[in-house]
Amino acid sequence: MKDLELAVAQACKDLFQTERAVELTRPDEQFGDYMTNIALHLSKQLNTNPREVAQTIAEHVKGQVADIEEVSVAGPGFINFRLTDSALFKVAQSHPAQSLAGKTVVAEYSDPNPFKVLHAGHLYTTITGDAVAKLLENAGATVHRLNYGGDVGLHVGKTMWAIVQFLGGEHPEKLESVQSASRLEWLSERYVEGNTAYEDSETAKAEIVAVNKRAYELHAGNDHDSPFAQIYWTCRQWSYDGFDAFYEQLHINKFEKYVPESTVTQLGIDMVQKGLSEGVFEQSDGAIVFKGEPHGLHTRVFINSGGLPTYEAKDLGLAASKWQEYHFDLSVIITANDIVEYMKVVLKALEHFYPKVVSRSKHFTHGVIKLPGGVKMSSRKGNILRATDILQAAHEANRAASGQDNQQTVLAAVKYAFLKQRIGGDIIYDPAESVALEGNSGPYLQYAHARARSILAKTDFQDQSQEFDHLEAGERSLLRKIGEYAETVDKAVEELMPHHICTYLYELAQVFNRFYEHNRVLGDPRQELRLHLVSAYANTLEHGLELLNIPAPEHM
RNA sequence: GUGCCCGUAGCUCAGCUGGAUAGAGCGUUGGUUUGCGGUACCAAAGGUCGUAGGUUCAAAUCCUGUCGGGCACACCA
């Protein structure tokens, strides 16, 4: 309702000689379709009664905008506007803004490490990142989905060490005995062994550190032939294949590519060396560190005393390589929130090299997945909750609730359960609640969609132009709610918060169910108009679910 | 100890660029129902928005203190 905003702004100018941007909000339905509190702000400045100001503006605007049926003043000085039915219909037809048209965005999320297990947090980041990327895309941006992961680093040393132990030496040919379906599982078991040995045995620890170093050397020397290298490359591929299968199962958008840490390591090292000579980094106890204290941050090691780059250095390399490849307008990074402080230090160091990259980067963080009862699902050892555990719990809950195991229902349940909450805090995931067909759940929305589709399927409904006038209350409420879709998506894009869409879709479904309960569609004299409403509703719901990458089947 | 994040109904969460009686789901209690998929609808009970101050015409929302919880703070990622 740009017209209305401008008309009100013009009124303020004409009446009070004041230039002010007017923002309309959605009041409670009983008050109207749009509202502005401009009079409350003006009254302060004019030193007059806010209701009088509101009244004056209301009188002035009345009749000036064709789409407005009624202007009223209420409360301390709110001005409420009620649209004509045909204007409401126009609003319902509007599409989300293409606010990012022509922009290039790099979205990095999921980030599982090869040689390690996919845990519950990865599942959450993956689903969230996918939804955020989709939002950006829907707003017109070209999105490059990147998946970064540690194919070098201490965890690789741990796993590789345990693999060699398991194989009884560096015998790549013995890897054939591992079943292809259980490779990811097998690797994560080796990681746990390696990690345990690292903590329990000084001898093993020294060996693991040495293995870790060999993994770096293998990349530096481009070694694909030595037995050790053969084991490494084979197992790294197993990891990526396993991740691919996992993503496929989740029905998310494909990643453009994996960015293994090893490919940005040298770049990162070079940057640190350069920064060292330029005084950005300094030597300290044999390591190269960045002092964060002058910036209110803390000191972090970028290259350790063994000469190996830490995650910090590699992250510098990653940022540089993203920039060199994409020259993005925006870089979104989604991770768990335990690294917020860490990331601030890295970005502060990066500022020295690429200030523009830092200003265009947005680090998004989310919380931890917990079970009902407050049990935390994250831990160092083998008792972590894996991504597959969550999915399995959802399948079991679905089977228990419905007697059948429907992949689409489970996907909707898990995705919606994760997405409906604002990104940031911890999530308490309740499998039973997520698959329930009652309440604020993914399956509820799927059902709400299928139900509307089934009505349409019973007729030869054609989506032709239709005059929306003299709507009854229930019809009008539904149309009004449908009209909020575009602005809801805009808000979600602006904040990069998909949960706004979830909240909206659920409210939309509730409004529809209310309408459906009290208004007959088929066989009613108002059938044609109501079919249009049902169709518009189903399309909106479907589009919203599609934005969240949640399937919206016609039948359930 | 220092820094960052969080604290809204019994439970799980919206609302937080300040605005009209603080919203929803689950659970609880009570209704509707031979009707397009009742997996619904209607209604009730349930909240000093951790707490104490401050700013403001107006504070769950902004500021400060305080209590409680989480995370991070040099060679892991």
XYZ file of C-alpha atoms (C1' of nucleotides) in Angstrom:
633
model
C 0.000 0.000 0.000
C 2.547 2.471 -1.208
C -0.224 4.854 -2.336
C -1.613 5.069 1.119
C 1.759 5.697 2.727
C 2.413 8.494 0.289
C -1.036 9.980 0.787
C -0.573 10.096 4.540
C 2.888 11.575 4.169
C 1.479 14.186 1.845
C -1.243 14.996 4.351
C 1.365 15.550 7.062
C 3.210 17.859 4.736
C 0.119 19.826 3.717
C -1.276 20.118 7.210
C 1.771 20.464 9.380
C 4.588 21.321 6.981
C 6.539 18.309 8.115
C 8.358 15.746 5.969
C 8.047 12.306 7.405
C 8.210 8.807 6.038
C 5.021 7.015 6.954
C 5.124 3.354 7.798
C 1.987 1.297 7.784
C 1.594 -1.713 10.004
C -1.016 -4.423 10.250
C -3.297 -3.851 13.208
C -5.602 -6.395 14.753
C -8.250 -7.251 12.190
C -11.055 -5.672 14.246
C -9.399 -2.248 13.805
C -8.747 -2.312 10.094
C -6.330 -3.471 7.439
C -3.551 -0.956 7.930
C -2.576 1.403 10.716
C -0.203 4.252 11.304
C 0.874 5.856 14.559
C 2.250 8.932 12.821
C -0.072 11.222 14.789
C 1.505 10.146 18.075
C 4.911 11.126 16.808
C 3.699 14.391 15.328
C 1.786 15.452 18.411
C 5.002 15.516 20.382
C 6.634 17.723 17.821
C 3.546 19.931 17.438
C 2.802 19.921 21.126
C -0.862 19.144 20.564
C -3.338 16.432 21.423
C -2.483 13.284 19.417
C -6.096 12.369 18.799
C -6.757 15.781 17.284
C -3.762 15.383 15.022
C -4.976 11.938 14.031
C -8.461 13.258 13.362
C -7.137 16.045 11.180
C -4.989 13.682 9.135
C -7.830 11.182 8.846
C -10.210 13.848 7.508
C -7.615 14.960 5.022
C -6.835 11.502 3.700
C -10.443 10.373 3.562
C -11.611 10.178 -0.001
C -8.160 10.819 -1.419
C -7.198 7.207 -1.946
C -9.643 5.211 -3.992
C -8.883 1.913 -2.308
C -9.770 3.093 1.156
C -13.251 2.371 2.352
C -12.945 3.762 5.831
C -10.548 5.839 7.901
C -10.936 5.954 11.640
C -9.106 7.190 14.695
C -8.773 5.008 17.734
C -6.903 4.542 20.979
C -4.380 7.209 21.868
C -4.234 8.414 18.268
C -3.897 5.544 15.853
C -5.272 6.024 12.375
C -6.833 2.857 11.001
C -7.608 2.220 7.371
C -10.026 -0.281 5.991
C -9.567 -1.293 2.375
C -12.307 -1.920 -0.127
C -12.733 -5.574 -0.981
C -11.375 -5.126 -4.465
C -8.304 -3.367 -3.075
C -7.827 -6.200 -0.653
C -7.869 -8.548 -3.612
C -5.208 -6.489 -5.357
C -3.011 -6.713 -2.286
C -3.521 -10.466 -2.220
C -2.177 -10.683 -5.736
C 1.049 -8.854 -4.991
C 4.303 -10.751 -5.053
C 7.266 -10.608 -2.697
C 9.746 -7.879 -3.645
C 12.782 -8.631 -5.771
C 14.921 -6.677 -3.367
C 18.093 -8.589 -4.208
C 17.723 -8.678 -7.976
C 21.121 -8.722 -9.632
C 22.971 -9.342 -6.383
C 25.501 -12.096 -5.943
C 25.387 -13.927 -2.665
C 27.607 -16.641 -1.277
C 25.912 -18.828 1.299
C 28.064 -21.157 3.339
C 26.405 -23.668 5.613
C 26.254 -27.286 6.706
C 30.068 -27.567 6.807
C 30.497 -31.157 7.937
C 34.022 -32.458 8.298
C 35.188 -35.399 6.232
C 36.459 -38.229 8.450
C 33.861 -37.360 11.071
C 30.209 -38.007 11.734
C 27.288 -35.778 10.788
C 25.740 -34.738 14.059
C 22.414 -33.188 14.943
C 23.840 -29.701 14.658
C 24.772 -30.356 11.036
C 21.204 -31.330 10.304
C 19.991 -28.074 11.794
C 22.526 -25.900 9.998
C 21.795 -27.655 6.740
C 18.047 -27.123 6.932
C 18.381 -23.542 8.127
C 21.020 -22.656 5.575
C 18.999 -24.173 2.794
C 15.962 -22.098 3.774
C 17.971 -18.888 4.043
C 19.600 -19.511 0.679
C 16.201 -20.126 -0.818
C 14.879 -16.883 0.634
C 17.756 -14.951 -0.885
C 17.183 -16.612 -4.214
C 13.490 -15.881 -4.114
C 14.327 -12.204 -3.623
C 16.228 -12.256 -6.893
C 19.790 -12.952 -5.782
C 22.151 -15.350 -7.486
C 23.139 -17.651 -4.675
C 26.277 -19.761 -4.588
C 25.850 -22.506 -2.014
C 29.161 -23.551 -0.547
C 29.970 -26.338 1.827
C 33.227 -25.950 3.682
C 34.848 -28.749 5.621
C 38.015 -29.886 7.289
C 39.769 -32.480 5.179
C 42.944 -31.609 7.063
C 43.406 -30.907 10.730
C 43.752 -32.795 13.946
C 40.519 -34.743 13.558
C 41.848 -36.147 10.300
C 44.989 -37.188 12.120
C 42.884 -38.982 14.698
C 40.738 -40.812 12.198
C 43.591 -41.680 9.853
C 45.644 -42.981 12.752
C 42.788 -45.258 13.824
C 42.172 -46.408 10.266
C 45.780 -47.499 9.906
C 45.497 -49.300 13.233
C 42.317 -50.978 12.081
C 43.840 -52.083 8.803
C 46.913 -53.349 10.617
C 49.181 -51.011 8.685
C 48.982 -48.862 5.594
C 47.031 -51.308 3.463
C 44.589 -49.413 1.256
C 43.436 -52.641 -0.407
C 41.918 -53.779 2.876
C 39.433 -50.906 2.749
C 37.406 -52.997 0.351
C 36.102 -55.006 3.249
C 34.081 -52.013 4.476
C 30.474 -52.195 3.263
C 29.623 -49.196 1.090
C 26.407 -48.487 2.978
C 28.172 -48.189 6.307
C 31.254 -46.240 5.321
C 30.299 -42.992 7.031
C 29.444 -44.929 10.138
C 32.724 -46.812 9.931
C 34.718 -43.596 9.620
C 33.014 -42.031 12.592
C 33.821 -45.107 14.653
C 37.492 -44.691 13.706
C 37.328 -41.056 14.734
C 36.031 -41.982 18.155
C 38.850 -44.513 18.538
C 41.438 -42.003 17.468
C 40.038 -39.350 19.737
C 40.016 -41.682 22.709
C 43.582 -42.774 22.041
C 44.650 -39.159 21.699
C 43.321 -38.372 25.149
C 44.401 -41.569 26.879
C 47.847 -42.305 25.493
C 50.818 -40.024 25.129
C 52.342 -42.378 22.562
C 49.207 -42.391 20.448
C 48.948 -38.625 20.796
C 52.435 -38.141 19.381
C 51.668 -40.541 16.537
C 48.424 -38.752 15.739
C 50.164 -35.398 15.611
C 52.627 -36.943 13.183
C 49.819 -38.413 11.068
C 48.138 -35.039 11.017
C 51.314 -33.504 9.666
C 51.534 -36.200 7.003
C 48.050 -35.326 5.838
C 49.155 -31.755 5.250
C 52.292 -32.918 3.459
C 50.250 -35.193 1.279
C 48.363 -32.180 -0.033
C 51.466 -30.067 -0.374
C 53.175 -32.818 -2.349
C 50.060 -33.712 -4.340
C 50.541 -37.313 -3.316
C 47.884 -39.676 -4.620
C 50.001 -42.792 -4.859
C 51.562 -43.688 -1.558
C 49.576 -46.233 0.471
C 48.857 -43.603 3.084
C 47.609 -41.209 0.410
C 45.439 -43.882 -1.155
C 43.756 -44.514 2.167
C 43.312 -40.795 2.704
C 41.753 -39.997 -0.664
C 39.525 -43.033 -0.620
C 38.173 -42.216 2.802
C 37.752 -38.542 2.015
C 35.667 -39.512 -0.987
C 33.621 -41.849 1.163
C 32.813 -38.900 3.354
C 31.705 -36.689 0.499
C 29.661 -39.499 -1.020
C 28.031 -40.024 2.338
C 27.238 -36.341 2.676
C 25.747 -36.265 -0.803
C 23.489 -39.173 0.030
C 22.423 -37.436 3.209
C 21.525 -34.191 1.428
C 19.675 -36.112 -1.221
C 17.606 -37.725 1.473
C 16.818 -34.308 2.971
C 15.566 -33.009 -0.350
C 17.459 -29.731 -0.111
C 18.992 -27.654 -2.871
C 22.294 -28.928 -4.165
C 25.509 -27.327 -3.066
C 27.483 -25.719 -5.827
C 30.568 -27.338 -4.399
C 32.479 -28.567 -1.434
C 35.380 -26.384 -0.434
C 37.827 -28.671 1.366
C 40.026 -26.878 3.852
C 43.102 -28.215 2.120
C 42.331 -26.049 -0.901
C 42.472 -22.805 1.050
C 45.201 -23.709 3.496
C 48.127 -22.334 1.513
C 46.271 -19.131 0.766
C 45.628 -18.702 4.453
C 49.229 -19.356 5.371
C 50.423 -16.842 2.810
C 48.066 -14.236 4.210
C 49.295 -14.810 7.738
C 52.918 -14.581 6.615
C 52.189 -11.382 4.767
C 50.296 -10.025 7.742
C 53.166 -10.962 9.994
C 55.565 -8.854 7.988
C 53.052 -6.020 8.049
C 52.657 -6.143 11.797
C 49.086 -7.460 11.876
C 50.168 -10.742 13.393
C 52.972 -11.394 15.803
C 55.159 -14.221 17.039
C 54.351 -15.514 20.480
C 55.739 -18.661 22.091
C 56.659 -20.010 18.694
C 53.190 -19.491 17.276
C 51.843 -16.717 15.099
C 48.938 -14.973 16.752
C 46.526 -12.120 16.238
C 46.096 -9.902 19.256
C 42.433 -9.127 19.604
C 42.585 -7.188 22.855
C 43.044 -3.743 21.284
C 39.697 -4.365 19.544
C 37.921 -5.643 22.612
C 38.426 -9.228 21.464
C 40.811 -11.972 22.476
C 44.049 -13.330 21.079
C 43.973 -16.326 18.777
C 46.613 -18.561 17.254
C 46.660 -18.608 13.458
C 49.733 -20.744 12.937
C 50.719 -23.027 15.773
C 54.199 -23.568 17.133
C 54.473 -26.707 15.029
C 54.180 -24.538 11.939
C 50.708 -25.822 11.041
C 47.876 -23.443 10.242
C 44.914 -23.520 12.607
C 41.287 -23.143 11.617
C 41.775 -19.394 11.917
C 44.338 -19.215 9.123
C 42.286 -21.478 6.909
C 39.227 -19.312 7.468
C 41.208 -16.336 6.215
C 42.081 -18.330 3.124
C 38.479 -19.365 2.692
C 37.230 -15.788 2.869
C 39.845 -14.667 0.372
C 39.072 -17.460 -2.037
C 35.336 -16.764 -1.893
C 35.986 -13.150 -2.692
C 38.383 -13.902 -5.533
C 35.950 -16.302 -7.111
C 32.645 -14.504 -6.669
C 33.145 -10.833 -5.820
C 29.911 -11.129 -3.904
C 27.585 -8.436 -2.642
C 26.825 -10.480 0.406
C 28.430 -13.437 2.109
C 26.296 -15.357 4.558
C 27.889 -17.854 6.897
C 25.714 -20.015 9.080
C 27.234 -21.898 11.986
C 26.548 -22.836 15.578
C 26.815 -19.986 18.056
C 29.766 -21.318 20.009
C 32.109 -19.690 17.526
C 30.722 -16.148 17.497
C 33.654 -14.721 19.432
C 36.079 -16.743 17.381
C 34.565 -15.402 14.172
C 34.814 -11.830 15.368
C 38.571 -12.259 15.780
C 38.965 -13.835 12.357
C 36.914 -11.089 10.737
C 38.932 -8.438 12.556
C 42.134 -9.970 11.204
C 40.568 -10.269 7.764
C 39.748 -6.572 7.815
C 43.419 -5.865 7.249
C 43.341 -7.702 3.935
C 39.776 -7.269 2.681
C 37.776 -4.618 4.556
C 35.079 -4.853 1.912
C 34.680 -8.578 2.449
C 34.178 -8.043 6.152
C 31.541 -5.373 5.666
C 29.711 -7.627 3.250
C 29.843 -10.681 5.461
C 27.082 -11.754 7.759
C 27.765 -14.422 10.313
C 24.592 -16.098 11.434
C 24.600 -18.385 14.394
C 22.170 -20.880 15.794
C 21.945 -22.808 19.046
C 22.230 -26.402 20.071
C 19.716 -29.180 19.470
C 18.335 -30.559 22.690
C 15.907 -33.289 23.565
C 12.796 -32.589 25.626
C 13.938 -32.679 29.211
C 16.938 -30.546 28.552
C 19.467 -33.230 27.645
C 22.104 -31.640 25.496
C 22.939 -33.481 22.326
C 26.478 -32.451 21.816
C 29.594 -33.900 23.245
C 33.126 -34.711 22.340
C 33.166 -38.459 22.597
C 31.105 -41.175 21.030
C 27.819 -40.401 22.713
C 26.882 -37.554 20.427
C 23.512 -37.371 18.818
C 23.899 -37.907 15.112
C 21.877 -36.398 12.316
C 20.592 -39.838 11.431
C 19.402 -40.322 15.015
C 17.122 -37.314 14.661
C 15.720 -38.534 11.374
C 15.222 -41.994 12.767
C 13.416 -40.619 15.803
C 11.134 -38.662 13.480
C 10.397 -41.772 11.409
C 9.599 -43.761 14.518
C 7.351 -41.035 15.882
C 5.567 -40.863 12.562
C 5.047 -44.606 12.496
C 3.750 -44.527 16.051
C 1.348 -41.699 15.277
C 0.025 -42.705 11.888
C 0.862 -46.353 11.481
C 2.835 -45.626 8.357
C 6.220 -44.282 7.457
C 5.852 -41.447 4.999
C 9.083 -39.812 3.889
C 7.385 -36.559 2.895
C 5.642 -36.269 6.223
C 8.855 -36.855 8.115
C 10.742 -34.304 6.040
C 8.042 -31.730 6.628
C 8.014 -32.550 10.325
C 11.739 -32.190 10.885
C 12.272 -29.186 8.658
C 9.333 -27.278 10.017
C 10.242 -28.086 13.609
C 13.663 -26.568 13.045
C 12.561 -23.646 10.909
C 9.626 -22.397 12.920
C 11.890 -20.996 15.586
C 13.862 -17.789 15.223
C 17.449 -18.610 14.319
C 19.730 -18.035 17.273
C 18.644 -19.916 20.346
C 18.781 -23.563 21.257
C 16.136 -25.862 19.859
C 14.321 -28.464 21.859
C 13.295 -31.041 19.346
C 10.307 -33.180 20.220
C 9.829 -35.885 17.573
C 6.238 -36.660 18.540
C 5.220 -33.026 18.429
C 6.947 -32.513 15.096
C 5.028 -35.270 13.314
C 1.696 -34.496 14.961
C -1.089 -33.536 12.618
C -2.524 -31.195 15.182
C -0.794 -28.056 16.278
C 1.917 -25.944 14.731
C 3.647 -28.626 12.708
C 4.789 -29.323 9.168
C 2.353 -32.200 8.643
C -0.511 -29.960 9.804
C 0.314 -27.518 7.030
C 0.627 -30.300 4.497
C -2.784 -31.521 5.482
C -4.225 -28.027 5.413
C -2.958 -27.774 1.861
C -4.150 -31.193 0.705
C -7.593 -30.512 2.089
C -7.994 -27.340 0.055
C -6.684 -29.070 -3.059
C -9.216 -31.839 -2.661
C -12.047 -29.319 -2.783
C -10.684 -27.846 -5.984
C -10.214 -31.297 -7.467
C -13.921 -31.954 -7.107
C -14.766 -29.214 -9.576
C -13.600 -28.081 -12.970
C -12.405 -24.885 -11.387
C -10.609 -22.493 -13.726
C -8.577 -19.659 -12.337
C -10.178 -16.796 -14.242
C -10.597 -13.202 -13.266
C -13.104 -12.694 -10.555
C -14.679 -9.636 -9.025
C -14.179 -9.577 -5.279
C -16.872 -7.446 -3.818
C -19.349 -7.577 -0.967
C -17.348 -10.216 0.801
C -18.738 -11.919 3.837
C -16.730 -11.707 7.043
C -15.082 -15.137 6.803
C -14.216 -14.629 3.152
C -12.764 -11.248 3.840
C -10.614 -12.494 6.718
C -9.135 -15.160 4.500
C -8.442 -12.750 1.667
C -6.892 -10.293 4.091
C -4.591 -12.977 5.459
C -3.555 -14.128 1.997
C -2.649 -10.509 1.310
C -0.110 -10.545 4.105
C 2.008 -13.154 2.381
C 4.176 -10.885 0.243
C 5.023 -8.535 3.063
C 5.789 -11.461 5.345
C 8.266 -12.861 2.846
C 9.801 -9.408 2.461
C 10.312 -9.224 6.177
C 11.819 -12.711 6.277
C 14.240 -11.726 3.510
C 15.175 -8.483 5.182
C 15.983 -10.228 8.438
C 17.039 -13.507 6.825
C 14.673 -15.198 9.208
C 12.598 -18.002 7.665
C 10.583 -18.498 10.843
C 8.439 -15.491 9.941
C 7.124 -17.528 7.044
C 6.360 -20.481 9.293
C 4.423 -18.325 11.720
C 2.502 -16.773 8.865
C 1.648 -20.046 7.140
C 0.339 -21.486 10.342
C -1.858 -18.453 10.939
C -3.021 -18.621 7.349
C -4.021 -22.255 7.759
C -5.903 -21.383 10.930
C -7.820 -18.622 9.204
C -8.646 -20.995 6.389
C -9.848 -23.717 8.719
C -12.098 -21.210 10.432
C -13.489 -20.132 7.082
C -13.885 -23.704 5.939
C -15.714 -24.683 9.080
C -18.313 -21.969 8.762
C -18.692 -21.636 5.013
C -19.782 -24.237 2.559
C -17.902 -24.015 -0.717
C -19.295 -26.625 -3.082
C -22.951 -26.253 -3.870
C -23.188 -22.851 -2.248
C -24.534 -19.875 -4.242
C -21.156 -18.225 -3.628
C -19.255 -21.240 -4.912
C -17.376 -19.457 -7.690
C -15.988 -16.745 -5.458
C -15.180 -19.166 -2.687
C -13.370 -21.497 -5.044
C -11.182 -18.580 -6.013
C -10.431 -17.952 -2.395
C -9.624 -21.600 -1.755
C -7.390 -21.642 -4.798
C -5.554 -18.476 -3.785
C -5.121 -19.897 -0.314
C -3.775 -23.225 -1.542
C -1.377 -21.500 -3.923
C -0.094 -19.230 -1.175
C 0.406 -22.094 1.221
C 2.116 -24.168 -1.414
C 4.432 -21.332 -2.374
C 5.324 -20.717 1.241
C 6.094 -24.357 1.889
C 8.079 -24.454 -1.319
C 10.143 -21.517 -0.035
C 10.949 -23.576 3.018
C 11.697 -26.547 0.785
C 8.925 -28.508 2.433
C 6.932 -30.737 0.095
C 3.249 -29.866 -0.341
C 1.579 -32.995 -1.741
C -1.945 -32.858 -3.204
C -2.955 -35.916 -1.223
C -1.748 -37.396 2.005
C 37.567 -13.177 36.307
C 36.429 -10.779 31.229
C 33.341 -10.775 26.876
C 28.968 -12.448 24.068
C 23.951 -14.668 24.048
C 19.479 -15.969 26.617
C 15.427 -15.619 30.716
C 7.406 -14.196 27.997
C 1.343 -18.983 30.520
C 2.488 -26.071 33.402
C 5.528 -27.301 28.615
C 7.366 -25.569 23.553
C 7.567 -20.963 21.263
C 5.823 -15.995 18.554
C 5.924 -10.850 19.654
C 11.590 -7.221 20.680
C 13.575 -0.877 14.371
C 8.656 1.254 21.824
C 2.385 1.970 20.758
C -4.512 -0.140 21.347
C -6.972 -5.673 26.444
C 0.922 -9.582 25.915
C -0.422 -14.008 21.229
C -0.193 -19.305 19.449
C 0.364 -24.646 19.878
C 0.545 -28.728 23.285
C -1.635 -30.044 27.894
C -6.235 -29.141 31.163
C -11.843 -28.183 31.391
C -16.419 -27.617 28.726
C -19.118 -27.317 24.123
C -20.165 -28.096 18.463
C -20.890 -32.663 14.966
C -25.794 -37.407 10.119
C -22.130 -31.181 6.016
C -16.895 -30.091 0.803
C -10.788 -34.913 4.101
C -13.653 -33.230 12.245
C -6.020 -34.354 11.406
C -11.612 -29.417 12.470
C -14.352 -25.406 14.876
C -16.240 -22.608 19.426
C -15.130 -21.403 24.449
C -12.828 -21.324 29.452
C -9.001 -21.508 32.961
C -3.727 -20.245 32.959
C 1.209 -14.682 32.495
C 3.966 -9.059 38.447
C 6.935 -10.646 30.136
C 13.494 -13.307 35.954
C 14.071 -8.997 39.259
C 15.028 -3.629 40.716
C 15.513 1.052 38.847
C 15.781 4.666 34.595
C 14.243 7.107 29.792
C 9.204 8.152 27.457
C 2.705 10.622 26.472
C 3.565 5.126 25.925
C 8.404 -0.292 27.746
C 7.959 -7.559 26.969
C 10.493 -4.229 23.406
C 15.513 0.993 24.753
C 19.383 2.018 29.041
C 21.682 0.569 33.888
C 22.173 -2.626 38.069
C 21.090 -7.490 39.885
C 19.810 -12.835 39.959
C 19.637 -17.365 37.067
C 21.253 -20.311 32.642
C 24.416 -21.135 28.173
C 28.851 -20.210 25.309
C 33.725 -18.313 24.449
C 38.432 -16.699 26.275
C 46.426 -19.366 22.470
C 48.512 -23.406 19.680
C 40.883 -28.357 18.520
C 37.343 -27.204 14.902
